[in-house]
mmCIF file of C-alpha atoms in Angstrom:
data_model
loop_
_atom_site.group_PDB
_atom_site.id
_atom_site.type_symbol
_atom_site.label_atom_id
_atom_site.label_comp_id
_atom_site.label_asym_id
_atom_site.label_seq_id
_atom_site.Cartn_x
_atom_site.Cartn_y
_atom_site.Cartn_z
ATOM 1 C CA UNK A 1 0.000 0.000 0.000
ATOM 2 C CA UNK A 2 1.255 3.886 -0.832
ATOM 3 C CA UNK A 3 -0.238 7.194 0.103
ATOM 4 C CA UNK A 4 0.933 10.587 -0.057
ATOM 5 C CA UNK A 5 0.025 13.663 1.683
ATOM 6 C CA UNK A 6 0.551 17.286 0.357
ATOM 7 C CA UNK A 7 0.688 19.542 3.070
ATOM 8 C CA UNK A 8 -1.441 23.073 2.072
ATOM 9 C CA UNK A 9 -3.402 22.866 -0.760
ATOM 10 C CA UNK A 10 -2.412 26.592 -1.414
ATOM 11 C CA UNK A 11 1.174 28.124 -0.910
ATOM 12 C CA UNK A 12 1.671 31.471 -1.532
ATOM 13 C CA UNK A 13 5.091 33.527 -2.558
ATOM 14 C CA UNK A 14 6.331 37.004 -3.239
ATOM 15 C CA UNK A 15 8.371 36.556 -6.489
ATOM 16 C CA UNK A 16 12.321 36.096 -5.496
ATOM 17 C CA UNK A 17 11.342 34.207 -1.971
ATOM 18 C CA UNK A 18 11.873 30.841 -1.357
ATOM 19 C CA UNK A 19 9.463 27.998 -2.339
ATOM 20 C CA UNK A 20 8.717 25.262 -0.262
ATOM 21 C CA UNK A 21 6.118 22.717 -1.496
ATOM 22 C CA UNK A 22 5.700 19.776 1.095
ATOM 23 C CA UNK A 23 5.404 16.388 0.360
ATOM 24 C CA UNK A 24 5.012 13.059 2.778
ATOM 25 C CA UNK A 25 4.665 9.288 1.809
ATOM 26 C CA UNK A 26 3.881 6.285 2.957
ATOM 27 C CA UNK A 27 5.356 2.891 0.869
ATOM 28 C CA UNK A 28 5.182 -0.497 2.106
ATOM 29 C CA UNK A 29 8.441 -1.237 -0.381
ATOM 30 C CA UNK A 30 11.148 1.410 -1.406
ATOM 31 C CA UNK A 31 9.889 4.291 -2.746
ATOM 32 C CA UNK A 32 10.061 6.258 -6.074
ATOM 33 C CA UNK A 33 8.687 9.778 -5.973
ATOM 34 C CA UNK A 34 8.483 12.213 -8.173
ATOM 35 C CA UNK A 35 6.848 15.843 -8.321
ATOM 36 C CA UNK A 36 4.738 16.934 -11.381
ATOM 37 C CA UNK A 37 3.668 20.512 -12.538
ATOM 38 C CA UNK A 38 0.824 20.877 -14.232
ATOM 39 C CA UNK A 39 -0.123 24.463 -16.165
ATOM 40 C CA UNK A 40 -3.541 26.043 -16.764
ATOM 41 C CA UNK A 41 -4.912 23.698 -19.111
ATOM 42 C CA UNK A 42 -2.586 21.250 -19.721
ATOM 43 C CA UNK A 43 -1.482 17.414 -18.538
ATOM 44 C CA UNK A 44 1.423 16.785 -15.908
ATOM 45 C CA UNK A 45 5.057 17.448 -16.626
ATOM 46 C CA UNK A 46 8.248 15.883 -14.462
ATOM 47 C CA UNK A 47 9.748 18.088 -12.486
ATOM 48 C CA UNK A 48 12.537 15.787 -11.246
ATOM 49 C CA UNK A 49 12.715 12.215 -9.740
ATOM 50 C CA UNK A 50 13.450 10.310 -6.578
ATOM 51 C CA UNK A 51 14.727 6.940 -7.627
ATOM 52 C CA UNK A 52 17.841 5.275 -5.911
ATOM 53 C CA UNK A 53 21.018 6.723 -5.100
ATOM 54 C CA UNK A 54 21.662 10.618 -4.561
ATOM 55 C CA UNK A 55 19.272 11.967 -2.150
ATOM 56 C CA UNK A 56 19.177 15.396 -3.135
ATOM 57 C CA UNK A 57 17.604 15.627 -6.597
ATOM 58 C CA UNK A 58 17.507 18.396 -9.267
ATOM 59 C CA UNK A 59 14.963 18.975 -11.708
ATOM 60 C CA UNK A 60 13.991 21.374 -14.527
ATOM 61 C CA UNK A 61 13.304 25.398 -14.065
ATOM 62 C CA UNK A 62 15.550 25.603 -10.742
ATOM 63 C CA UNK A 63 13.789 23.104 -8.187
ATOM 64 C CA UNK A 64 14.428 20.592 -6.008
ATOM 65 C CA UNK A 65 13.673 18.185 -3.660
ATOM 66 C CA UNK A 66 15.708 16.127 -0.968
ATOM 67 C CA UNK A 67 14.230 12.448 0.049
ATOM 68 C CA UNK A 68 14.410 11.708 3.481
ATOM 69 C CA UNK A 69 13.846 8.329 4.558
ATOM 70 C CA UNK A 70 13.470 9.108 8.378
ATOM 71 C CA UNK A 71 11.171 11.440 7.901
ATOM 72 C CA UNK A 72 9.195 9.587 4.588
ATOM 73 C CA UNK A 73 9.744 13.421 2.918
ATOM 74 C CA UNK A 74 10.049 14.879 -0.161
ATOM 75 C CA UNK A 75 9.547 18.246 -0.380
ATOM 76 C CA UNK A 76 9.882 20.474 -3.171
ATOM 77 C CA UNK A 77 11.966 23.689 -2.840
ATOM 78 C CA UNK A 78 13.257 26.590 -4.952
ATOM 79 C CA UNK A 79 15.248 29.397 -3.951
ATOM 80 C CA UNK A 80 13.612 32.262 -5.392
ATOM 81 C CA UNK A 81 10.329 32.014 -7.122
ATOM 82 C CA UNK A 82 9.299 33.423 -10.640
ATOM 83 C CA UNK A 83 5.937 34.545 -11.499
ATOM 84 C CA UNK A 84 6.534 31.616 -14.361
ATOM 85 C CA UNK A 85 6.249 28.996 -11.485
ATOM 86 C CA UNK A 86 2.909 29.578 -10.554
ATOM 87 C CA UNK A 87 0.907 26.579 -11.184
ATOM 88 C CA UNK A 88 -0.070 23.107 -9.602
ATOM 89 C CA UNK A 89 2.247 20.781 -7.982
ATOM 90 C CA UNK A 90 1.584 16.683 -7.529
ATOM 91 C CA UNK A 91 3.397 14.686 -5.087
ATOM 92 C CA UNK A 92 3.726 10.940 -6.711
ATOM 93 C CA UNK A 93 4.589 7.661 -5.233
ATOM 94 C CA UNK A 94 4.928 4.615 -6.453
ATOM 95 C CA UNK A 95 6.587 0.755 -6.049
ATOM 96 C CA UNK A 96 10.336 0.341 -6.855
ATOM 97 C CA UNK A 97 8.740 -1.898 -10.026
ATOM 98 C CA UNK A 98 6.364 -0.096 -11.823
ATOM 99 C CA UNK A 99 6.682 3.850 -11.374
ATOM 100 C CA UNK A 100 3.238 3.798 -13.437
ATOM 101 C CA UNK A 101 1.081 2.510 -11.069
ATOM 102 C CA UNK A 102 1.747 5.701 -9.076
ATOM 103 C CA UNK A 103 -0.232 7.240 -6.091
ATOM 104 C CA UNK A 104 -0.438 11.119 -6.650
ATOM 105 C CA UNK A 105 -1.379 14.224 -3.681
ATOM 106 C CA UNK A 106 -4.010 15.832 -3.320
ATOM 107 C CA UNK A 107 -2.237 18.983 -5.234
ATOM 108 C CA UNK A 108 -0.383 22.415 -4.184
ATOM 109 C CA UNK A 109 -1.536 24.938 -5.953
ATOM 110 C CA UNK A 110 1.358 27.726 -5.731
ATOM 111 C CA UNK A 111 0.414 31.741 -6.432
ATOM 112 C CA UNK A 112 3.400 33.769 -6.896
ATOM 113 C CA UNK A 113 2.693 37.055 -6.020
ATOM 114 C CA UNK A 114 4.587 40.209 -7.395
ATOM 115 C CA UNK B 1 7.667 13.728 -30.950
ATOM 116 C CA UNK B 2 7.421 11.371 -28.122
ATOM 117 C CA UNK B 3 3.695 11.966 -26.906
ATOM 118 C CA UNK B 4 0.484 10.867 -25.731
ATOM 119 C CA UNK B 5 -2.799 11.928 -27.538
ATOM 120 C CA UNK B 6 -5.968 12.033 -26.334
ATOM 121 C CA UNK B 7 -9.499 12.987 -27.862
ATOM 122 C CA UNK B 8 -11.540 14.472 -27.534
ATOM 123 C CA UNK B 9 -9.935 17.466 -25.239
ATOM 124 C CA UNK B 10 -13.924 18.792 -24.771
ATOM 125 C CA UNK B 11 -16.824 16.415 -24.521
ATOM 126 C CA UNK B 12 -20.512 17.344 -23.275
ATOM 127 C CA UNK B 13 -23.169 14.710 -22.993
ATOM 128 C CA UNK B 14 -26.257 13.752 -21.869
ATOM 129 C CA UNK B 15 -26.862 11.457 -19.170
ATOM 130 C CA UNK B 16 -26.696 7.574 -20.534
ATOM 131 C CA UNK B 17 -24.857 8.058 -23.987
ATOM 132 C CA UNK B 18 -22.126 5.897 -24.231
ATOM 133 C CA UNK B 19 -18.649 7.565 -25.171
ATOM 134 C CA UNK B 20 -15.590 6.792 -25.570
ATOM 135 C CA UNK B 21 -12.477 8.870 -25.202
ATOM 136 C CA UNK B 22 -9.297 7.938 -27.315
ATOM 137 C CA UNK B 23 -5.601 7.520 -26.150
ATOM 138 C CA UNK B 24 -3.184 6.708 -27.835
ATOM 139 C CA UNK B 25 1.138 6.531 -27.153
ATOM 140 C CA UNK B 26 4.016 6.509 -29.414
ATOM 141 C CA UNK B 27 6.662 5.580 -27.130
ATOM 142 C CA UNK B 28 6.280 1.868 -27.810
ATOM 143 C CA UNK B 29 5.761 1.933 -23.732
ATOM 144 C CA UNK B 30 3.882 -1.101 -21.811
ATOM 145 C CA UNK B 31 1.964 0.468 -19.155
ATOM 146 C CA UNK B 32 -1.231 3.028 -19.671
ATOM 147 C CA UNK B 33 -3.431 4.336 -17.438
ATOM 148 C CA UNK B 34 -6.562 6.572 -17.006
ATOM 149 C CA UNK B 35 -7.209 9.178 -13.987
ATOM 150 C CA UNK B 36 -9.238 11.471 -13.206
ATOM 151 C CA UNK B 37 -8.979 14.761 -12.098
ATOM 152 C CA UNK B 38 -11.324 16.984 -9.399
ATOM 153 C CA UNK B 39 -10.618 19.814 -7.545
ATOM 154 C CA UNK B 40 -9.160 18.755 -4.298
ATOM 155 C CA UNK B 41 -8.756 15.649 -4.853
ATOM 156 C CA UNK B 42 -5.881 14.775 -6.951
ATOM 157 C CA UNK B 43 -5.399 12.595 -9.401
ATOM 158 C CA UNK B 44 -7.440 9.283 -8.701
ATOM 159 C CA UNK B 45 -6.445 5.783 -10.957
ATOM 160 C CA UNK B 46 -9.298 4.615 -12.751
ATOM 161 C CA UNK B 47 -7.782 1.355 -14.902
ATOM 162 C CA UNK B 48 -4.753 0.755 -15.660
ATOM 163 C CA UNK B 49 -3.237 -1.411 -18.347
ATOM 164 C CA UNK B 50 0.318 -3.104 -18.258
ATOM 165 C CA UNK B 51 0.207 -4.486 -21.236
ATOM 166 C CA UNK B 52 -1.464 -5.446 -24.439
ATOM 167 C CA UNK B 53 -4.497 -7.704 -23.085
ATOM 168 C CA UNK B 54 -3.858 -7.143 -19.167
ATOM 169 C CA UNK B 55 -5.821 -4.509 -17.498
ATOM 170 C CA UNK B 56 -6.722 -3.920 -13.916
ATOM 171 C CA UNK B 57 -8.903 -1.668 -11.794
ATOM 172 C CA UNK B 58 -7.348 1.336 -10.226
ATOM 173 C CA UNK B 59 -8.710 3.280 -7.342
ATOM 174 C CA UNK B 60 -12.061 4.609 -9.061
ATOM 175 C CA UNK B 61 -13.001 2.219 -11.679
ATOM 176 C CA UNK B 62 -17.076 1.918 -11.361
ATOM 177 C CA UNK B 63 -19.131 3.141 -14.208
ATOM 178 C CA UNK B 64 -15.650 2.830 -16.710
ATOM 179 C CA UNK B 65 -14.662 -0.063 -18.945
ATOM 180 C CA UNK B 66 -11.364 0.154 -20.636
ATOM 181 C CA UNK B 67 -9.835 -2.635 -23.240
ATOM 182 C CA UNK B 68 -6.374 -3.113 -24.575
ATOM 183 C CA UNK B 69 -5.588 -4.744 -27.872
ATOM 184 C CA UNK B 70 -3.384 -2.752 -29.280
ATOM 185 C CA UNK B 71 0.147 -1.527 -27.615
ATOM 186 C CA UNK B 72 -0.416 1.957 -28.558
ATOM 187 C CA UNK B 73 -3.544 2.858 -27.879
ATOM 188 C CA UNK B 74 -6.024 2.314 -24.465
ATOM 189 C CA UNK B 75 -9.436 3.971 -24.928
ATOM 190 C CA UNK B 76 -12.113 5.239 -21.978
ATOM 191 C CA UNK B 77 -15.320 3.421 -21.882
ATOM 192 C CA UNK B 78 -18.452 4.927 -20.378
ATOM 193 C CA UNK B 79 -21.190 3.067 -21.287
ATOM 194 C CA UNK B 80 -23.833 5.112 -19.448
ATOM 195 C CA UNK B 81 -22.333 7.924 -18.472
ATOM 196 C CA UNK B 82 -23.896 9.750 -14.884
ATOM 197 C CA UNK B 83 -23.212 13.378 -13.831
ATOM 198 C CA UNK B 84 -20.920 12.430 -10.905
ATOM 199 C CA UNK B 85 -18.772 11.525 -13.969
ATOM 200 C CA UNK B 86 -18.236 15.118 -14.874
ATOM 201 C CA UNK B 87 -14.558 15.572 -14.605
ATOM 202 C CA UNK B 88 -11.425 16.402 -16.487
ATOM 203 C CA UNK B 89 -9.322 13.085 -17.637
ATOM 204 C CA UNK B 90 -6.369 12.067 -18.062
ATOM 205 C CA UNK B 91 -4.230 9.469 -19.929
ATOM 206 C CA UNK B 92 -0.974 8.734 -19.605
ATOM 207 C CA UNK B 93 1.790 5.785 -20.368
ATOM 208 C CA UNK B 94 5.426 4.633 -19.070
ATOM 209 C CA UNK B 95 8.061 1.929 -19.805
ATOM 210 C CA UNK B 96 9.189 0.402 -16.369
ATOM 211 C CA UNK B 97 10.389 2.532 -13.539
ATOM 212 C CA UNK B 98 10.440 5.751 -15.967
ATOM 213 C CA UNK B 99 8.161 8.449 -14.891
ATOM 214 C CA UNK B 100 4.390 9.113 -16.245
ATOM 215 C CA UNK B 101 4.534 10.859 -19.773
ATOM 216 C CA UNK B 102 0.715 12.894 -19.568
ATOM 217 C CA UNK B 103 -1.688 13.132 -22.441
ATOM 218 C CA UNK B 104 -3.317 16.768 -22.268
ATOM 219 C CA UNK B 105 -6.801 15.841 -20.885
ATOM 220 C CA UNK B 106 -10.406 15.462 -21.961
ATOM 221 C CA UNK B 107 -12.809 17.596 -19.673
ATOM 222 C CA UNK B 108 -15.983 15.595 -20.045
ATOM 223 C CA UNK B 109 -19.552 17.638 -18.887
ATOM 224 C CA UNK B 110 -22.852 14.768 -18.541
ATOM 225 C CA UNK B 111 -25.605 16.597 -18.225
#
């Protein structure tokens, strides 16, 4: 069994301040996880990728996200928000076997204010 | 282009008329899947296919059907279609451990 948990539905930034976008899991088997974006009226994109080795993960457009097994984390962070990076943000976990049957959040929706 | 099509992106309907919404992949990948979409709630599986033939039930599968004969493409069954099922759609496809590649969604209204 797999769950996530998106903590705050809504996050909101001044442009140039830090983004933090949290993300918890539950996974009866190692974990991968993996944080979407998804635009006004369009389908998912990857924003980067938990699978094995390096903890600390980089993705596309400047964020990040660190996995922490102790805590069953993976947050989402960016040092200084662009009005660009407003959108909405999906946690995903899945089995170490099959990263399509994936369990997604509940969704951040991030505002970046000007 | 690597992608994943679906069709229609805009669908309204009356209550009861079967539909069917298309997806299809060109990645050559083995595992499809539908979800749907509602505000607050995420992204919830409805089938999910791992390979030509082999289908399952996801999280929400009542009132879908879903078949599989060809690798490429996976099409959304409703065959009496009830306004709970108003919702926006997704399909989307992935080769092993790789990560979801997203079709760009049918928002289906049943009136």
């Amino acid at each position: 069994a797999q769950s996530v948990t998106q903590l705050g539905s809504h996050v909101s930034v001044s442009e140039g301040a830090l983004v933090l976008l949290r993300c918890n899991y539950s996974s009866s088997v190692p974990p991968y996880l993996f944080w979407y974006v998804q635009y006004p009226n369009q389908g998912l994109q990857l924003l980067l990728k938990y699978t094995t080795g390096a903890t600390l993960v980089k993705g596309i457009n400047g964020f990040e996200a660190e996995f922490k097994k102790s805590e069953t984390s993976f947050h989402l962070t960016k040092p200084s928000a662009h009005m660009s990076d407003a959108a909405e943000y999906f946690c995903a976990v899945s089995g170490n076997t099959n990263a399509g049957k994936s369990t997604f959040g509940d969704g951040t929706t991030l505002t970046v204010k000007p | 282009e690597a992608q994943v099509t679906q069709n229609p992106r805009y669908l309204i309907t009356v209550t009861g008329k079967k539909l069917t919404v298309t997806c299809s992949q060109n990645m050559n990948h083995e595992y499809m899947s539908w979800y749907r979409q509602d505000p607050g709630l995420g992204l919830r599986q409805i089938y999910y296919s791992m390979n030509v033939e082999v289908t399952d039930k996801g999280d929400v599968p009542e009132g879908y059907k879903v078949s599989r004969k060809e690798k490429r493409n996976f099409p959304l069954i409703l065959e009496s279609p009830s306004p709970n099922q108003t919702s926006l759609y997704f399909c989307a496809s992935s080769f092993g451990v790789s990560p979801l590649h997203f079709g760009n969604g049918t928002r289906l209204t049943v009136t």
